[in-house]
GROMACS .gro file of C-alpha atoms in nm:
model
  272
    1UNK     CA    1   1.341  -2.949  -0.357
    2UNK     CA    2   1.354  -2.594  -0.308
    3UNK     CA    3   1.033  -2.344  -0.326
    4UNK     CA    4   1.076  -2.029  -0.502
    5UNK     CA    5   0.980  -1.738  -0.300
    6UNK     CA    6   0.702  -1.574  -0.433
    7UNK     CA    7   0.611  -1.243  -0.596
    8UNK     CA    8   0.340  -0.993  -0.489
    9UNK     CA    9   0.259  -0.721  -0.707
   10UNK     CA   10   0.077  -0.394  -0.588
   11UNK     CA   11  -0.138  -0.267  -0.868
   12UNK     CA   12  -0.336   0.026  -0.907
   13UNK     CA   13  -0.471   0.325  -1.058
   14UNK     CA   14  -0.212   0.632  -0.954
   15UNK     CA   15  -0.227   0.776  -0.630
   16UNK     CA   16  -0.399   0.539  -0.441
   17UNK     CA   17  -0.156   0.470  -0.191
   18UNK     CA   18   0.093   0.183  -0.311
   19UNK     CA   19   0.422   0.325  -0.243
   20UNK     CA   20   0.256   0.395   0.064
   21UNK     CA   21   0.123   0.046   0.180
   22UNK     CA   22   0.506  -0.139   0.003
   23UNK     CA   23   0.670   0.107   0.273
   24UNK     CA   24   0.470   0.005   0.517
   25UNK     CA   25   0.499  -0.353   0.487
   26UNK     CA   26   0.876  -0.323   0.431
   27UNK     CA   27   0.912  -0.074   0.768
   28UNK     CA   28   1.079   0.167   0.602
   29UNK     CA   29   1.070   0.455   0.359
   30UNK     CA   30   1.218   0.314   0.026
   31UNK     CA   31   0.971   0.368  -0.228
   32UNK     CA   32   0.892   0.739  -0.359
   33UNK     CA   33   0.602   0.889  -0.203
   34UNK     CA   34   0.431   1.207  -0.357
   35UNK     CA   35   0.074   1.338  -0.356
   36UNK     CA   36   0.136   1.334  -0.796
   37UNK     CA   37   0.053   1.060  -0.977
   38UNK     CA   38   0.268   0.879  -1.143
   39UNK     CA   39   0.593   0.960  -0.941
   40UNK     CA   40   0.719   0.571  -0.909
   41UNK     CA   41   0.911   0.550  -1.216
   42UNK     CA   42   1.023   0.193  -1.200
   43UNK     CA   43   0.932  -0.099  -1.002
   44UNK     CA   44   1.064  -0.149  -0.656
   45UNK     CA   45   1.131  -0.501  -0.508
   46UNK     CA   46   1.174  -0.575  -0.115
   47UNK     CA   47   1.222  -0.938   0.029
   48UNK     CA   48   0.949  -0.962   0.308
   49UNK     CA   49   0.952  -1.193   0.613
   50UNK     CA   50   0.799  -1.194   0.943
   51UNK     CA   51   0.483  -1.338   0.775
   52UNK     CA   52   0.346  -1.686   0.746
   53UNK     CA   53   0.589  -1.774   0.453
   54UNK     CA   54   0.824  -1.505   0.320
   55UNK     CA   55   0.798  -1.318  -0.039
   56UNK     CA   56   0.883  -1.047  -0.273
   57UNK     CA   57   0.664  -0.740  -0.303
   58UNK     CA   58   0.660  -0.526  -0.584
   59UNK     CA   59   0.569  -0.145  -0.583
   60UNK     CA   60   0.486   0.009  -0.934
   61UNK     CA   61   0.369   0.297  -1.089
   62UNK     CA   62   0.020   0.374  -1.144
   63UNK     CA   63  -0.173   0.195  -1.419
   64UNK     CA   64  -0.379   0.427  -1.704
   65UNK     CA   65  -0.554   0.207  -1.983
   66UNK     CA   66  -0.585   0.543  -2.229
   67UNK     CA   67  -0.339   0.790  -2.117
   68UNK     CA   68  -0.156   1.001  -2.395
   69UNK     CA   69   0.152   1.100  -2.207
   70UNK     CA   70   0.449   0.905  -2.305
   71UNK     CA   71   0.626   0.853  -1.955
   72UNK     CA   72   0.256   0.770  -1.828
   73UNK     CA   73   0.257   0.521  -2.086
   74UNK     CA   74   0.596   0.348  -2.004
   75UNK     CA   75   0.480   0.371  -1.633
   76UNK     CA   76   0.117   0.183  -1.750
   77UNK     CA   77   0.372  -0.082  -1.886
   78UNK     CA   78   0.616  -0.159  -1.610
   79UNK     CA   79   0.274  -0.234  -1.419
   80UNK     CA   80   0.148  -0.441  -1.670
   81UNK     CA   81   0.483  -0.629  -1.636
   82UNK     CA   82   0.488  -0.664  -1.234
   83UNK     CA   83   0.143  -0.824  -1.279
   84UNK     CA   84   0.218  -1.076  -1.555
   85UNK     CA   85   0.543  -1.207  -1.328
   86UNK     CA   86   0.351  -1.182  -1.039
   87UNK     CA   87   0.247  -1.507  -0.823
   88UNK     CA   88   0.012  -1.303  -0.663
   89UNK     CA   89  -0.153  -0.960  -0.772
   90UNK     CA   90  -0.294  -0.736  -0.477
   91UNK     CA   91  -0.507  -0.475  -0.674
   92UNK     CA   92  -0.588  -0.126  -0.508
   93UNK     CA   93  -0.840   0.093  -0.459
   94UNK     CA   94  -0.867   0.464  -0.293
   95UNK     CA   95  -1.129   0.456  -0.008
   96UNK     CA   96  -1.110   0.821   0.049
   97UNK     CA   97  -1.203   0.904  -0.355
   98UNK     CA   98  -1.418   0.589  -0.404
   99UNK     CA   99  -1.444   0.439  -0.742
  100UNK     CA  100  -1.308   0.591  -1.018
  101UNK     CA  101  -1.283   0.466  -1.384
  102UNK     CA  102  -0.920   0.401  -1.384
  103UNK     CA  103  -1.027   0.106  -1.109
  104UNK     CA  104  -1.234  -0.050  -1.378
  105UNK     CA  105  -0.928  -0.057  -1.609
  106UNK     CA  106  -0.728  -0.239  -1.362
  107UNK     CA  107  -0.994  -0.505  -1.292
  108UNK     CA  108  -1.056  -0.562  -1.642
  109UNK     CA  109  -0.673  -0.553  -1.711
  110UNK     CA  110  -0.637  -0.853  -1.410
  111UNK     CA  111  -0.910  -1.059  -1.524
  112UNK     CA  112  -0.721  -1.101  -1.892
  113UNK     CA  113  -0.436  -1.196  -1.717
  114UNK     CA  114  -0.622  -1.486  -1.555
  115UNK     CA  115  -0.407  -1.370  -1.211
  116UNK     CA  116  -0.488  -1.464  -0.869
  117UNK     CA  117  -0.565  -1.130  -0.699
  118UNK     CA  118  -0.667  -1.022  -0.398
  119UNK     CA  119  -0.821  -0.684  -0.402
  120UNK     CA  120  -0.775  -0.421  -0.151
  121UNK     CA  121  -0.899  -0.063  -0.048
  122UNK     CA  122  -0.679   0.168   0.112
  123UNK     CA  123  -0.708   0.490   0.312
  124UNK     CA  124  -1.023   0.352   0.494
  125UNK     CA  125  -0.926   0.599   0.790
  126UNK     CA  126  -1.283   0.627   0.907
  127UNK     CA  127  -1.683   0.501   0.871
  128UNK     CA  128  -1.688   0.718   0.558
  129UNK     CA  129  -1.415   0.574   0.379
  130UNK     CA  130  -1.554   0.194   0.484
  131UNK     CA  131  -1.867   0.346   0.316
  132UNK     CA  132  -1.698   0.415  -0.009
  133UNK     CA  133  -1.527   0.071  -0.024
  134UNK     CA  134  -1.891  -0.077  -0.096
  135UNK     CA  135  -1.906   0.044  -0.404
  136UNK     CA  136  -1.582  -0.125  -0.571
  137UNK     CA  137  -1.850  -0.452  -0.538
  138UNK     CA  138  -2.051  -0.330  -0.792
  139UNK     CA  139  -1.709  -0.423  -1.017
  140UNK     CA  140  -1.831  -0.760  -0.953
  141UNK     CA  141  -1.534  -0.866  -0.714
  142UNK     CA  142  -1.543  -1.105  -0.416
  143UNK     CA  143  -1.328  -1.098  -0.083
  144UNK     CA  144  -1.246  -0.708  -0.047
  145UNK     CA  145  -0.970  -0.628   0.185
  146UNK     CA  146  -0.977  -0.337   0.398
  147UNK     CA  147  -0.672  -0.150   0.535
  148UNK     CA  148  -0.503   0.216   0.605
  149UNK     CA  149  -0.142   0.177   0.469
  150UNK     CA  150  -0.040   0.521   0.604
  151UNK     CA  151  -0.165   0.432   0.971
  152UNK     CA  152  -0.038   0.048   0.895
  153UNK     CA  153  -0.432  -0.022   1.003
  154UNK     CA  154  -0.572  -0.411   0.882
  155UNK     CA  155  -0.221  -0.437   0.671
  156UNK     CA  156  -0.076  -0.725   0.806
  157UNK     CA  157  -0.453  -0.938   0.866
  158UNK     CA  158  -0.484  -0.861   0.454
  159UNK     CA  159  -0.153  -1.003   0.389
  160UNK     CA  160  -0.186  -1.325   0.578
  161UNK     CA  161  -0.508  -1.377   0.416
  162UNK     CA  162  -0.387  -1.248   0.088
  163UNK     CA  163  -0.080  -1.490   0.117
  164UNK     CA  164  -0.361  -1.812   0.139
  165UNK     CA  165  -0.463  -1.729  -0.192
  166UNK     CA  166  -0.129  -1.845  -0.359
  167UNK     CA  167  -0.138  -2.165  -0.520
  168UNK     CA  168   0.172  -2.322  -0.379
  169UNK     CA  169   0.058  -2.169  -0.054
  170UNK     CA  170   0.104  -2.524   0.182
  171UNK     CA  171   0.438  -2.603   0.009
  172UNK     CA  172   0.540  -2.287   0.104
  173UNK     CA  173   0.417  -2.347   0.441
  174UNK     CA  174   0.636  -2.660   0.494
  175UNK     CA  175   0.904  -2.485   0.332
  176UNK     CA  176   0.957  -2.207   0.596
  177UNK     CA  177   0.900  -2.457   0.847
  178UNK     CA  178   1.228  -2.625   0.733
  179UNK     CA  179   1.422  -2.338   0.701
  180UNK     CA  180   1.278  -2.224   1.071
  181UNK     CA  181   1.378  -2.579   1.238
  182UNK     CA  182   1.711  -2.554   1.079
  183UNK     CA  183   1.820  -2.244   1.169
  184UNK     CA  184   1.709  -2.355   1.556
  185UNK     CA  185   1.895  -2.614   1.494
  186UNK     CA  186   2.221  -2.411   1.406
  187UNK     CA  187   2.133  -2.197   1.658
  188UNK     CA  188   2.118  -2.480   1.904
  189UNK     CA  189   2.432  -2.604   1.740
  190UNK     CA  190   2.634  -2.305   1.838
  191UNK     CA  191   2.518  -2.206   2.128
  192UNK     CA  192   2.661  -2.551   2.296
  193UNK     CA  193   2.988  -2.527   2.050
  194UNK     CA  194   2.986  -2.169   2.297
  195UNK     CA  195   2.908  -2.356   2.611
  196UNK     CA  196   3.157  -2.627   2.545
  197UNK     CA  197   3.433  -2.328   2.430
  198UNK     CA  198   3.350  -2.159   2.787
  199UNK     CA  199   3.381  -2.452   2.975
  200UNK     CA  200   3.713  -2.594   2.862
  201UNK     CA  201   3.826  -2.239   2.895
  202UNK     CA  202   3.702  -2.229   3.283
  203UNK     CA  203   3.832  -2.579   3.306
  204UNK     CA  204   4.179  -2.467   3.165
  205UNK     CA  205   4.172  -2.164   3.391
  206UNK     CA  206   4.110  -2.403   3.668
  207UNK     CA  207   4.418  -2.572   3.602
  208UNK     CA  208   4.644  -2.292   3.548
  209UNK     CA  209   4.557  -2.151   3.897
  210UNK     CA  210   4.619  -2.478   4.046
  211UNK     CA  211   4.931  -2.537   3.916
  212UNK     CA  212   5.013  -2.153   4.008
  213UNK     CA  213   4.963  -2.237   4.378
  214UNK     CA  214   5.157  -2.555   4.383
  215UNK     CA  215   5.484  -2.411   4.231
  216UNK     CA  216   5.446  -2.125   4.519
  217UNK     CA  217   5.426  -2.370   4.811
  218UNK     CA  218   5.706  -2.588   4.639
  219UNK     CA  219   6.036  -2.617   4.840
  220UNK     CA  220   6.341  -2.457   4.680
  221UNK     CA  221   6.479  -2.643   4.414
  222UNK     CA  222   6.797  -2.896   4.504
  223UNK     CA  223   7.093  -2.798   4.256
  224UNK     CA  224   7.205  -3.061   4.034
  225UNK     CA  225   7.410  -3.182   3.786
  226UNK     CA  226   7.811  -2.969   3.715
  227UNK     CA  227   7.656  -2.722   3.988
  228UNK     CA  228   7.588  -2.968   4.242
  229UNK     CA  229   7.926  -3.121   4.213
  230UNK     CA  230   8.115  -2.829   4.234
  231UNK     CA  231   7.952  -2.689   4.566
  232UNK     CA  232   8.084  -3.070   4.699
  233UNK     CA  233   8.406  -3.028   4.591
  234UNK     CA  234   8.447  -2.673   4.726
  235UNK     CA  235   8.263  -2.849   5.116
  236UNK     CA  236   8.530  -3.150   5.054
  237UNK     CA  237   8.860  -2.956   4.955
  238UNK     CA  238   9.127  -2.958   5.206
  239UNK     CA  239   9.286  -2.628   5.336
  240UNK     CA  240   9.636  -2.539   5.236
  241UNK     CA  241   9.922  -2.707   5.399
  242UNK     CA  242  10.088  -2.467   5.663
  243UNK     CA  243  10.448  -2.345   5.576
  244UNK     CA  244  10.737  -2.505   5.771
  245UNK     CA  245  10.854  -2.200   5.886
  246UNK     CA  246  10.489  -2.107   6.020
  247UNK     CA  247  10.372  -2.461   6.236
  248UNK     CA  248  10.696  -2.631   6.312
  249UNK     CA  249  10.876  -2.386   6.545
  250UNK     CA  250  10.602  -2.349   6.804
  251UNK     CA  251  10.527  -2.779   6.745
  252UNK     CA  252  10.924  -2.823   6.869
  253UNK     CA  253  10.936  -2.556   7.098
  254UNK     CA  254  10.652  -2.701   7.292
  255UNK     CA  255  10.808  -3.072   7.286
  256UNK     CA  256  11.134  -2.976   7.396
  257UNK     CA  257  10.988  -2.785   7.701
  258UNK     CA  258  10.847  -3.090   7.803
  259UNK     CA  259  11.148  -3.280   7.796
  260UNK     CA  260  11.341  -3.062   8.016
  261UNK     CA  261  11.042  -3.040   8.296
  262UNK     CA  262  11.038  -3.422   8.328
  263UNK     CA  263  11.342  -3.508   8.323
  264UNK     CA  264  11.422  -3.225   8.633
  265UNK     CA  265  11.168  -3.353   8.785
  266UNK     CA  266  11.279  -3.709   8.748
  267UNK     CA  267  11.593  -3.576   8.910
  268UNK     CA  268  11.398  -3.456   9.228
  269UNK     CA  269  11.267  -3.753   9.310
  270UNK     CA  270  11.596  -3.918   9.256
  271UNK     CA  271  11.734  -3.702   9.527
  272UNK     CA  272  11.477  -3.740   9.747
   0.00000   0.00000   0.00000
């Protein structure tokens, strides 16, 4: 059965570094980022992995419980929104500006929503700003994270630890550690489907090259078949019959001379 991947939400009062910390864990600039509050409009999503099991965080705008500007308001809601669909609700804080009443809104907000949330203070650049972050106790939270989303400081120990508070959090577990074995096992898969490609091409290589040097040391080829016969009738043909008048004059000539020389010689001896 599969395991939805689930959804972190980064909540906050404006301008206390949200856009900053969702670029930061995403490792690259997509949210909007401006020292004004309430410049993320909508919501952003980004599919994180690289972690312990992967997930969806959310970026929204700042949240203001009384605010009279309209666009605030709308802004107030899409955060309200991203925290109700939210598996998980990571709730910030501004360690530079310590607490502020707009972080009592959120925390009273969360707890209505009967959320898990991990809460979180950002900018803690120095002693001072860890000094600061004790006060958001006094909200009555527990576990307080601690990270510096602009210097990417503590971000990825908060989010492991963050990611153990999510109820499905061992089925989620044994989910990615399915997906991880299969994909090693497709990996494995084609890299010998590669091996076994190589090798019958080396093999095939092999046998071209050998074949190559056998028809280059090969004797010339024996001619066969209508050309074979013809070169052994043109060896076997007799040569043209002489003309009479050519060959038979010097045959008799030389025949009758030797007629005439032994029969004068039969005469001599006669004689004698």
């Amino acid at each position: 059965m599969a395991v939805r991947t689930p959804i972190l939400a980064v909540v906050g009062r404006p301008n206390v570094g949200k856009s900053t910390f969702f670029n930061r864990v995403l490792g690259k600039r997509q949210a909007v980022v401006e020292d004004v509050p309430g410049v993320t409009r909508d919501r952003n999503y980004a599919r994180i992995e690289g972690y312990s099991v992967p997930f969806y965080l959310v970026d929204t705008g700042g949240f203001e419980q009384d605010s009279d500007d309209e666009l605030q308001m709308l802004v107030s809601e899409q955060a309200v929104l991203a925290a109700e669909e939210a598996d998980l609700v990571l709730a910030m804080f501004d360690g530079q500006s310590g607490r502020h009443p707009g972080d009592e809104d959120v925390v009273a907000l969360l707890r209505k929503q009967q959320k898990p949330v991990q809460y979180v203070v950002n900018k803690c650049d120095g002693k001072e700003q860890e000094a600061h972050a004790a006060e958001f106790y006094s909200m009555g939270i527990g576990d307080l994270g601690h990270v510096s989303a602009l210097h990417g400081r503590g971000v990825r120990r908060f989010l492991e630890n963050a990611l153990k508070r999510l109820p499905n959090y061992q089925s989620l577990l044994d989910a990615e550690a399915a997906r991880q074995k299969l994909e090693e096992e497709a990996a494995e898969d084609a890299r010998a489907a590669e091996e076994s490609a190589k090798y019958e091409a080396e093999k095939a290589a092999k046998a071209a090259k050998t074949e190559a040097k056998k028809a280059h040391k090969a004797p010339a080829a024996v001619p066969s078949g209508n050309l074979l016969l013809k070169v052994e009738e043109e060896q076997e043909a007799p040569e043209p019959a002489v003309p009479p008048s050519e060959s038979a004059s010097p045959v008799r000539y030389s025949a009758s001379l030797d007629d005439d020389l032994s029969r004068w010689m039969w005469l001599v001896k006669w004689i004698l």
